[in-house]
Amino acid sequence: MQNHQPNEVSASLPDQSIDSTFEKLIARLEQCKSAPKSTVESKKKIWSEFLPIWADILQFTPDEATLCYEKCTQVLGTLLQSVNFFSIKREVDIARQSLFTCITQLNRAHFKEFLQFPEDKEKSNGNQIYFAHLEKLLFVAAQCTLYVNFTTIDEQQFIAEHTELIIVLIERVDRAMPEHADFTIQKDHSLGSLIESILSLLWNLADRTVLVPTILKCGLSKRVVSWLRQAPMINDKGRRPFISIAHNISRHDDGADELNQLGAIPIIKQYQSIKTTTVDARNLVAIMTLALLSTPDQIKQDKKGMNATLNQLLQLVIGAAKGDRLRCNGFHVSEPLGVLVKMFVVEERTLDYILCHAETDPPSDIVSTISLFISLFMTFGNAFKGISYLEQFTLIALLNIFWSISFQANYAQELANNEQLIKKIRSLLDDEKEQEILEQYKPRSMEGALQAARGILHNLNFDNRADVNIEELNRRHESDRPECLEKYNDSLSELPLLQKSKEVDIPWIMISYCHADDTFCSRILELFSTRSETFHIWIDRTHCQTAIDLWESIAEGMESASVIVCLLSNSYLESKSCRQEFVYAIDSLKKPVLPVLLGNFDPKGWLGIRMSGLKYVRFRDLLQPDSSKLTELVNTVISSLPQGKTMAIKHLSSPQHHDPPISTVSVTLLAPLNLRPFDQLTWSVEDIHNWFAYHHISRELRDLFDFQNGEEMLDYAQLLTKDREKQMKIYSNVYAKKYAGNEMAPHDFIRFSKALKQLFKEHQPVSSVIEQKSSMQNKTSVCTIL
């Protein structure tokens, strides 16, 4: 933004004349003022007619249309009351029209210019007319923001197109802070009504979680941390919005990450120590913000503080359940529920406290608290059939809470006994809007709605798998392996290595991991692929074909495995899906589990309890894994397999003198120096990986497409040739979802595109070879997992 000092706006017209345009505008204002407003519909109609008149007037500067500005100010003041604005703004159409009109007017060049005035010029008599309209525009916009869902691309894009305005507003607030004052300020500094109006709008924009990434681009997180630091010098009314803006930002993972990078936690704790002259919810806001910013370990360390936090959160849920529009003290019920979900992730004690020991009014216990959650769930049970993000978020939060409860047998029965609840959860699995639900934003601490629903039903033995006899399954697993695999052949028929053949005697291992650890998991997969003659690999990347049967497929994969390798990290610990897998393996299947600890991760909570006594392998360096650790991992897996079928491997870091140099991983993990002639390729997964490595295409892109044979590559090559730009756009979105919002490198995709195009050309004269070789896919010695 240019550093521009605007000239003061002229106070009056040179000749005080009003042309016909202005006369018509004033006439239209008079019509709005005198129009009947006896019914709700007539009030909405009058307000909708006033907004474009207001916009038509504000396209001029005050020196061009002074009388129009003054007349509009008078009409607007009475109209807000006569149309009952605080009631009609709740209508989505009214709120949307009002918000968009006000933002558009605020974005006019002469208003943005006014916002950059020095404070003394801003308050001069000649500019009071600007001041009056700015305050009203900000007021209406802030009020209406809360009633616009921002569920459509158009609504979100509208805000994205006005980031320059948001930056101007943020900078205007910043210039009013004590650190920029030209005189000494110690306390009770007043920011003024205009700044308070801007803060109100920023507060409510940040309340729409889907808008937080856009607002972050405007630098709001950095500024709000600075404002919180200066809060002790500002009066009570002025500093109130700071903590709520920080709280709203922290409800989005990107916002929480930024605030933590800026060191917000100690600054918020300092804010908590400020004595207030009024009793309001700001202390609770600070507590919720700290909970969202803190790790489970940080929360757990303050036992006394955590108990007080849990008491207030449950009290807020109780109050919101009874309140107007499911709100209490300004909080929607989804807000405390979202914080509870995070606090239940790792430490089971927090759930115990909420259900058994929380101090609330009226007093609560296990039955009443679970009944409260169930009642809310029924209230929001049809949220996925509507368009309200807030309602859908609430439903997802409640499903995650039920999932946490279902892990503990002493509480799970309260859920299982409620037939209406089980029926409703089952019905969600048939929801036709599954894809829309999965694509909506949710924090890392929450799992998706359908995933949570399946997890609940599994834990409560309502997933149609309750008749599985685990002891019998394990007996067959050890003594009659082919029959066990044949039992699952129908449900896993698409897996190339799970078939009746001589290879069926080869045992299976399963890899359980969190998708946040995808990169390291890929390294382990490549390592394990070198032992395909010793064991096969089961992993969700290729063995779960659809989202609908995800958990059933995973459960069957675990039941069929001889060993389950779990890649453990903080992300794994905080994932209820991973918890489901680990608990099922240890508690139900009682399978051999090999924990692999990533980095400096220290198992705690539910995981630490079940890790006790288990032998594990730790990898400190995830980028360049130590070869001795890789050897240890493979040998530990092999030693855990059924006896008599395996042989340990030699140390990977001890090659013979005549051997070629190897990496710290293994020979097979190196990109090949030369690619075999085209007609010699079998187009196994190994060949496909070598093709990607030969052309210097990233592993991330390789794993994204996950080609299983040459035919799939050629089919996609044809599609890519027709419209590369369209495919690049599609897979940029897919890439971002798979890799936690990271952007796909355009040069990487272009390199992939060119290589695939060349492959398609080379295929023309040897098509018969491709058909013959791709048919060998299931006979290759390399496991088709990657």
XYZ file of N, CA and C in Angstrom, residues 579-745:
501
model
N -6.179 -44.121 17.233
C -6.481 -44.747 18.528
C -7.371 -45.965 18.329
N -8.346 -45.843 17.435
C -9.245 -46.966 17.146
C -8.440 -48.174 16.677
N -7.482 -47.944 15.772
C -6.692 -49.041 15.230
C -5.816 -49.675 16.308
N -5.125 -48.834 17.091
C -4.203 -49.355 18.103
C -4.952 -50.138 19.180
N -6.054 -49.574 19.643
C -6.842 -50.242 20.685
C -7.406 -51.556 20.170
N -7.876 -51.573 18.919
C -8.432 -52.805 18.346
C -7.352 -53.882 18.240
N -6.145 -53.471 17.840
C -5.048 -54.432 17.705
C -4.626 -55.003 19.054
N -4.493 -54.112 20.054
C -3.974 -54.528 21.359
C -5.049 -55.198 22.213
N -6.191 -54.519 22.353
C -7.215 -54.974 23.301
C -8.099 -56.084 22.747
N -8.479 -55.971 21.483
C -9.432 -56.933 20.918
C -8.732 -58.084 20.206
N -7.876 -57.769 19.241
C -7.227 -58.832 18.465
C -6.053 -59.464 19.202
N -5.448 -58.702 20.108
C -4.261 -59.153 20.844
C -3.172 -59.615 19.875
N -2.980 -58.818 18.835
C -1.981 -59.112 17.814
C -0.607 -58.594 18.231
N 0.465 -59.189 17.673
C 1.796 -58.608 17.878
C 1.841 -57.206 17.282
N 2.205 -56.221 18.085
C 2.279 -54.834 17.641
C 3.711 -54.353 17.794
N 4.239 -53.762 16.722
C 5.587 -53.206 16.762
C 5.494 -51.687 16.681
N 5.695 -50.986 17.792
C 5.657 -49.528 17.761
C 6.949 -48.963 17.157
N 6.804 -47.974 16.295
C 7.940 -47.243 15.728
C 7.783 -45.789 16.162
N 8.671 -45.336 17.027
C 8.564 -43.982 17.566
C 9.290 -43.009 16.641
N 8.601 -41.940 16.275
C 9.153 -40.972 15.335
C 9.707 -39.760 16.083
N 10.956 -39.408 15.771
C 11.583 -38.256 16.408
C 11.732 -38.441 17.895
N 11.358 -37.424 18.656
C 11.474 -37.472 20.122
C 10.134 -37.741 20.792
N 9.222 -38.324 20.042
C 7.878 -38.556 20.574
C 7.919 -39.451 21.810
N 7.163 -39.031 22.823
C 7.064 -39.787 24.076
C 5.607 -40.183 24.297
N 5.272 -41.468 24.187
C 3.869 -41.904 24.323
C 3.293 -41.551 25.684
N 2.069 -41.004 25.667
C 1.388 -40.618 26.908
C -0.066 -41.056 26.824
N -0.805 -40.767 27.895
C -2.247 -40.998 27.898
C -2.627 -42.416 27.534
N -3.661 -42.535 26.714
C -4.172 -43.856 26.332
C -3.097 -44.691 25.626
N -2.216 -44.041 24.885
C -1.180 -44.759 24.144
C -0.069 -45.220 25.073
N 0.328 -44.363 26.008
C 1.377 -44.729 26.949
C 0.997 -45.937 27.794
N -0.277 -45.993 28.182
C -0.747 -47.126 28.984
C -0.595 -48.428 28.217
N -0.968 -48.417 26.939
C -0.946 -49.652 26.139
C 0.434 -49.962 25.571
N 1.346 -49.000 25.599
C 2.715 -49.221 25.119
C 3.563 -49.957 26.138
N 3.119 -49.995 27.364
C 3.916 -50.570 28.444
C 4.333 -52.000 28.113
N 5.642 -52.250 28.159
C 6.153 -53.606 27.935
C 6.409 -53.954 26.479
N 6.006 -53.109 25.540
C 6.199 -53.430 24.129
C 7.596 -53.015 23.674
N 8.237 -53.881 22.897
C 9.517 -53.538 22.296
C 9.269 -52.577 21.139
N 10.092 -51.544 21.036
C 9.862 -50.563 19.980
C 11.172 -50.209 19.289
N 11.048 -49.556 18.142
C 12.195 -49.031 17.400
C 11.969 -47.524 17.269
N 13.015 -46.730 17.498
C 12.877 -45.277 17.406
C 13.750 -44.729 16.274
N 13.166 -43.831 15.493
C 13.904 -43.123 14.453
C 13.987 -41.648 14.844
N 15.176 -41.199 15.171
C 15.360 -39.796 15.540
C 15.342 -38.909 14.300
N 16.075 -39.329 13.279
C 16.177 -38.547 12.050
C 15.202 -39.106 11.025
N 14.135 -38.364 10.756
C 13.111 -38.859 9.841
C 13.465 -38.565 8.389
N 14.358 -37.617 8.151
C 14.731 -37.284 6.781
C 15.792 -38.237 6.245
N 16.760 -38.589 7.097
C 17.804 -39.531 6.718
C 17.872 -40.634 7.783
N 16.951 -41.584 7.723
C 16.902 -42.618 8.758
C 18.215 -43.397 8.844
N 18.622 -43.680 10.062
C 19.844 -44.434 10.289
C 19.698 -45.856 9.762
N 20.700 -46.311 9.008
C 20.595 -47.627 8.370
C 20.521 -48.757 9.391
N 21.204 -48.582 10.535
C 21.143 -49.636 11.555
C 19.734 -49.756 12.125
N 19.037 -48.627 12.213
C 17.661 -48.664 12.703
C 16.737 -49.316 11.672
N 17.001 -49.055 10.407
C 16.205 -49.694 9.353
C 16.384 -51.205 9.400
N 17.632 -51.637 9.597
C 17.897 -53.071 9.723
C 17.184 -53.642 10.936
N 17.282 -52.914 12.047
C 16.621 -53.362 13.283
C 15.113 -53.491 13.085
N 14.520 -52.521 12.376
C 13.082 -52.559 12.152
C 12.679 -53.783 11.337
N 13.369 -54.006 10.223
C 13.018 -55.148 9.371
C 13.208 -56.451 10.122
N 14.312 -56.591 10.838
C 14.565 -57.836 11.576
C 13.568 -58.045 12.703
N 13.139 -56.952 13.338
C 12.133 -57.082 14.391
C 10.801 -57.530 13.821
N 10.444 -56.999 12.652
C 9.221 -57.445 11.983
C 9.318 -58.924 11.652
N 10.448 -59.328 11.062
C 10.615 -60.721 10.633
C 10.588 -61.665 11.829
N 11.232 -61.250 12.926
C 11.259 -62.119 14.113
C 9.886 -62.255 14.754
N 8.973 -61.344 14.428
C 7.620 -61.400 14.990
C 6.661 -62.218 14.139
N 7.100 -62.604 12.950
C 6.240 -63.375 12.043
C 6.175 -64.830 12.481
N 5.200 -65.615 11.948
C 5.127 -67.049 12.250
C 6.464 -67.718 11.988
N 6.924 -68.555 12.906
C 8.250 -69.148 12.840
C 8.397 -70.088 11.652
N 9.652 -70.207 11.198
C 9.960 -71.181 10.157
C 9.802 -70.666 8.754
N 9.367 -69.414 8.569
C 9.111 -68.916 7.229
C 9.967 -67.698 6.889
N 10.818 -67.271 7.817
C 11.519 -66.015 7.591
C 13.000 -66.137 7.892
N 13.744 -65.180 7.420
C 15.177 -65.116 7.664
C 15.566 -63.652 7.834
N 16.303 -63.359 8.873
C 16.705 -61.971 9.114
C 17.654 -61.497 8.029
N 17.723 -60.189 7.827
C 18.590 -59.625 6.793
C 19.857 -59.091 7.422
N 20.873 -58.918 6.601
C 22.139 -58.374 7.083
C 22.004 -56.874 7.305
N 22.970 -56.361 8.050
C 22.962 -54.925 8.343
C 23.080 -54.125 7.062
N 22.196 -53.157 6.877
C 22.169 -52.403 5.634
C 23.388 -51.507 5.459
N 24.062 -51.191 6.546
C 25.179 -50.249 6.440
C 26.522 -50.960 6.290
N 26.519 -52.268 6.021
C 27.760 -53.021 5.932
C 27.913 -53.699 4.586
N 28.035 -52.968 3.483
C 28.189 -53.565 2.173
C 29.581 -54.188 2.010
N 29.699 -55.209 1.158
C 30.998 -55.788 0.831
C 31.776 -54.811 -0.042
N 33.076 -54.993 -0.110
C 33.904 -54.049 -0.856
C 33.561 -54.019 -2.331
N 33.070 -55.145 -2.851
C 32.761 -55.161 -4.268
C 31.352 -54.649 -4.564
N 30.611 -54.365 -3.521
C 29.250 -53.853 -3.722
C 29.310 -52.375 -4.074
N 28.307 -51.883 -4.851
C 28.238 -50.448 -5.114
C 27.859 -49.708 -3.844
N 28.233 -48.431 -3.716
C 27.863 -47.647 -2.525
C 26.348 -47.618 -2.358
N 25.887 -47.627 -1.101
C 24.462 -47.567 -0.847
C 24.171 -46.395 0.067
N 22.901 -45.989 0.070
C 22.492 -44.870 0.917
C 22.299 -45.356 2.330
N 21.965 -44.441 3.214
C 21.693 -44.819 4.595
C 20.367 -45.532 4.729
N 19.617 -45.689 3.636
C 18.353 -46.411 3.691
C 18.555 -47.809 3.165
N 18.723 -47.990 1.878
C 19.090 -49.255 1.264
C 19.212 -49.031 -0.219
N 19.777 -50.023 -0.906
C 20.000 -49.873 -2.339
C 18.712 -49.578 -3.072
N 17.640 -50.257 -2.725
C 16.391 -50.112 -3.468
C 15.750 -48.753 -3.273
N 16.227 -47.983 -2.321
C 15.622 -46.679 -2.106
C 16.270 -45.595 -2.949
N 17.378 -45.936 -3.616
C 18.024 -44.946 -4.468
C 17.286 -44.802 -5.782
N 17.255 -43.577 -6.317
C 16.717 -43.399 -7.654
C 17.645 -44.114 -8.629
N 17.117 -44.895 -9.572
C 17.955 -45.662 -10.491
C 18.756 -44.723 -11.387
N 20.016 -45.128 -11.634
C 20.844 -44.318 -12.518
C 20.370 -44.419 -13.957
N 19.843 -45.572 -14.318
C 19.357 -45.776 -15.676
C 18.030 -46.511 -15.617
N 17.131 -46.149 -16.505
C 15.847 -46.835 -16.597
C 15.965 -47.948 -17.618
N 15.467 -49.128 -17.258
C 15.531 -50.246 -18.205
C 14.796 -49.915 -19.494
N 15.199 -50.540 -20.604
C 14.481 -50.314 -21.862
C 12.997 -50.531 -21.687
N 12.233 -49.762 -22.425
C 10.778 -49.755 -22.268
C 10.177 -51.150 -22.394
N 10.643 -51.893 -23.387
C 10.015 -53.202 -23.633
C 10.473 -54.261 -22.641
N 11.354 -53.890 -21.702
C 11.773 -54.845 -20.684
C 11.071 -54.599 -19.343
N 10.282 -53.546 -19.287
C 9.591 -53.225 -18.038
C 8.389 -54.133 -17.846
N 8.218 -54.601 -16.611
C 7.027 -55.400 -16.295
C 5.877 -54.519 -15.856
N 6.167 -53.225 -15.602
C 5.190 -52.261 -15.123
C 4.568 -52.691 -13.801
N 5.455 -53.267 -12.985
C 5.092 -53.479 -11.589
C 5.137 -52.132 -10.888
N 4.721 -52.106 -9.644
C 4.801 -50.861 -8.879
C 6.257 -50.413 -8.752
N 7.172 -51.389 -8.649
C 8.596 -51.040 -8.573
C 9.049 -50.316 -9.834
N 8.619 -50.825 -11.007
C 8.969 -50.162 -12.259
C 8.377 -48.759 -12.327
N 7.155 -48.630 -11.857
C 6.505 -47.313 -11.870
C 7.257 -46.331 -10.973
N 7.683 -46.789 -9.800
C 8.453 -45.934 -8.899
C 9.784 -45.546 -9.537
N 10.422 -46.499 -10.198
C 11.678 -46.194 -10.878
C 11.471 -45.177 -11.998
N 10.343 -45.280 -12.683
C 10.031 -44.326 -13.753
C 9.912 -42.911 -13.193
N 9.220 -42.772 -12.070
C 9.082 -41.457 -11.437
C 10.451 -40.928 -10.992
N 11.262 -41.810 -10.388
C 12.574 -41.384 -9.910
C 13.480 -40.996 -11.074
N 13.432 -41.781 -12.153
C 14.267 -41.515 -13.328
C 13.983 -40.138 -13.904
N 12.709 -39.738 -13.903
C 12.328 -38.449 -14.462
C 12.335 -37.329 -13.415
N 12.876 -37.623 -12.229
C 13.033 -36.616 -11.159
C 11.687 -35.986 -10.775
N 10.688 -36.819 -10.662
C 9.359 -36.372 -10.236
C 9.216 -36.703 -8.755
N 8.685 -35.795 -7.981
C 8.655 -35.941 -6.523
C 7.862 -37.155 -6.072
N 8.236 -37.650 -4.900
C 7.497 -38.771 -4.294
C 6.052 -38.369 -3.996
N 5.895 -37.097 -3.599
C 4.545 -36.656 -3.261
C 3.610 -36.781 -4.461
N 4.102 -36.398 -5.635
C 3.278 -36.509 -6.835
C 3.072 -37.971 -7.212
N 4.121 -38.764 -7.017
C 4.002 -40.205 -7.296
C 2.923 -40.844 -6.421
N 2.975 -40.538 -5.123
C 1.997 -41.122 -4.207
C 0.602 -40.567 -4.435
N 0.528 -39.321 -4.909
C -0.773 -38.709 -5.166
C -1.536 -39.485 -6.233
N -0.855 -39.874 -7.316
C -1.534 -40.588 -8.409
C -1.613 -42.095 -8.134
N -0.611 -42.644 -7.455
C -0.681 -44.024 -6.980
C -1.027 -44.998 -8.110
N -0.360 -44.880 -9.260
C -0.590 -45.799 -10.369
C -0.194 -47.218 -9.953
N -0.993 -48.184 -10.363
C -0.735 -49.573 -10.012
C -0.196 -50.404 -11.170
N -0.333 -49.899 -12.388
C 0.208 -50.610 -13.550
C 0.354 -49.634 -14.712
N 0.993 -50.129 -15.773
C 1.253 -49.271 -16.928
C -0.004 -48.820 -17.638
N -1.026 -49.651 -17.633
C -2.268 -49.298 -18.312
C -2.901 -48.057 -17.690
N -2.864 -47.974 -16.358
C -3.415 -46.806 -15.685
C -2.653 -45.536 -16.067
N -1.342 -45.650 -16.207
C -0.537 -44.494 -16.579
C -0.876 -44.023 -17.990
N -1.037 -44.964 -18.888
C -1.338 -44.600 -20.271
C -2.739 -44.025 -20.417
N -3.680 -44.564 -19.651
C -5.037 -44.014 -19.681
C -5.035 -42.566 -19.221
N -4.292 -42.300 -18.138
C -4.251 -40.936 -17.649
C -3.462 -40.035 -18.594
N -2.448 -40.573 -19.267
C -1.678 -39.785 -20.229
C -2.578 -39.233 -21.323
N -3.527 -40.063 -21.784
C -4.472 -39.589 -22.792
C -5.307 -38.433 -22.258
N -5.792 -38.582 -21.031
C -6.610 -37.540 -20.409
C -5.796 -36.262 -20.212
N -4.556 -36.409 -19.802
C -3.688 -35.272 -19.541
C -3.354 -34.515 -20.824
N -3.190 -35.240 -21.899
C -2.852 -34.625 -23.183
C -3.967 -33.717 -23.676
N -5.218 -34.087 -23.389
C -6.363 -33.311 -23.857
C -6.458 -31.946 -23.178
N -6.207 -31.895 -21.882
C -6.368 -30.626 -21.165
C -5.470 -30.625 -19.929
N -4.185 -30.254 -20.136
C -3.241 -30.286 -19.026
C -3.600 -29.276 -17.942
N -4.044 -28.080 -18.346
C -4.353 -27.043 -17.375
C -5.480 -27.475 -16.438
N -6.510 -28.110 -17.011
C -7.633 -28.565 -16.189
C -7.177 -29.614 -15.192
N -6.361 -30.561 -15.656
C -5.878 -31.613 -14.763
C -4.977 -31.037 -13.669
N -4.179 -30.050 -14.051
C -3.296 -29.431 -13.059
C -4.112 -28.737 -11.968
N -5.201 -28.088 -12.365
C -6.061 -27.411 -11.399
C -6.732 -28.421 -10.473
N -7.245 -29.512 -11.067
C -7.922 -30.550 -10.259
C -6.959 -31.132 -9.230
N -5.765 -31.516 -9.682
C -4.847 -32.192 -8.774
C -4.116 -31.243 -7.837
N -4.139 -29.951 -8.153
C -3.621 -28.982 -7.179
C -4.492 -28.990 -5.931
N -5.817 -29.068 -6.135
C -6.745 -29.129 -4.998
C -6.599 -30.438 -4.234
N -6.482 -31.545 -4.988
C -6.322 -32.853 -4.349
C -5.018 -32.891 -3.549
N -3.960 -32.329 -4.144
C -2.644 -32.282 -3.495
C -2.726 -31.524 -2.169
N -3.405 -30.364 -2.199
C -3.512 -29.543 -0.991
C -4.234 -30.287 0.126
N -5.268 -31.042 -0.230
C -6.015 -31.797 0.783
C -5.181 -32.937 1.356
N -4.410 -33.607 0.487
C -3.619 -34.758 0.932
C -2.428 -34.330 1.777
N -1.823 -33.180 1.416
C -0.601 -32.764 2.086
C -0.802 -31.498 2.915
N -1.877 -31.475 3.685
C -2.109 -30.461 4.734
C -2.007 -29.027 4.232
N -2.595 -28.766 3.055
C -2.674 -27.400 2.562
C -1.467 -26.920 1.773
N -0.435 -27.762 1.642
C 0.731 -27.356 0.859
C 0.374 -27.253 -0.620
N 1.060 -26.357 -1.331
C 0.778 -26.164 -2.745
C 1.632 -27.089 -3.599
N 1.041 -27.604 -4.662
C 1.774 -28.450 -5.600
C 2.677 -27.571 -6.460
N 3.936 -27.961 -6.589
C 4.875 -27.186 -7.403
C 4.513 -27.319 -8.877
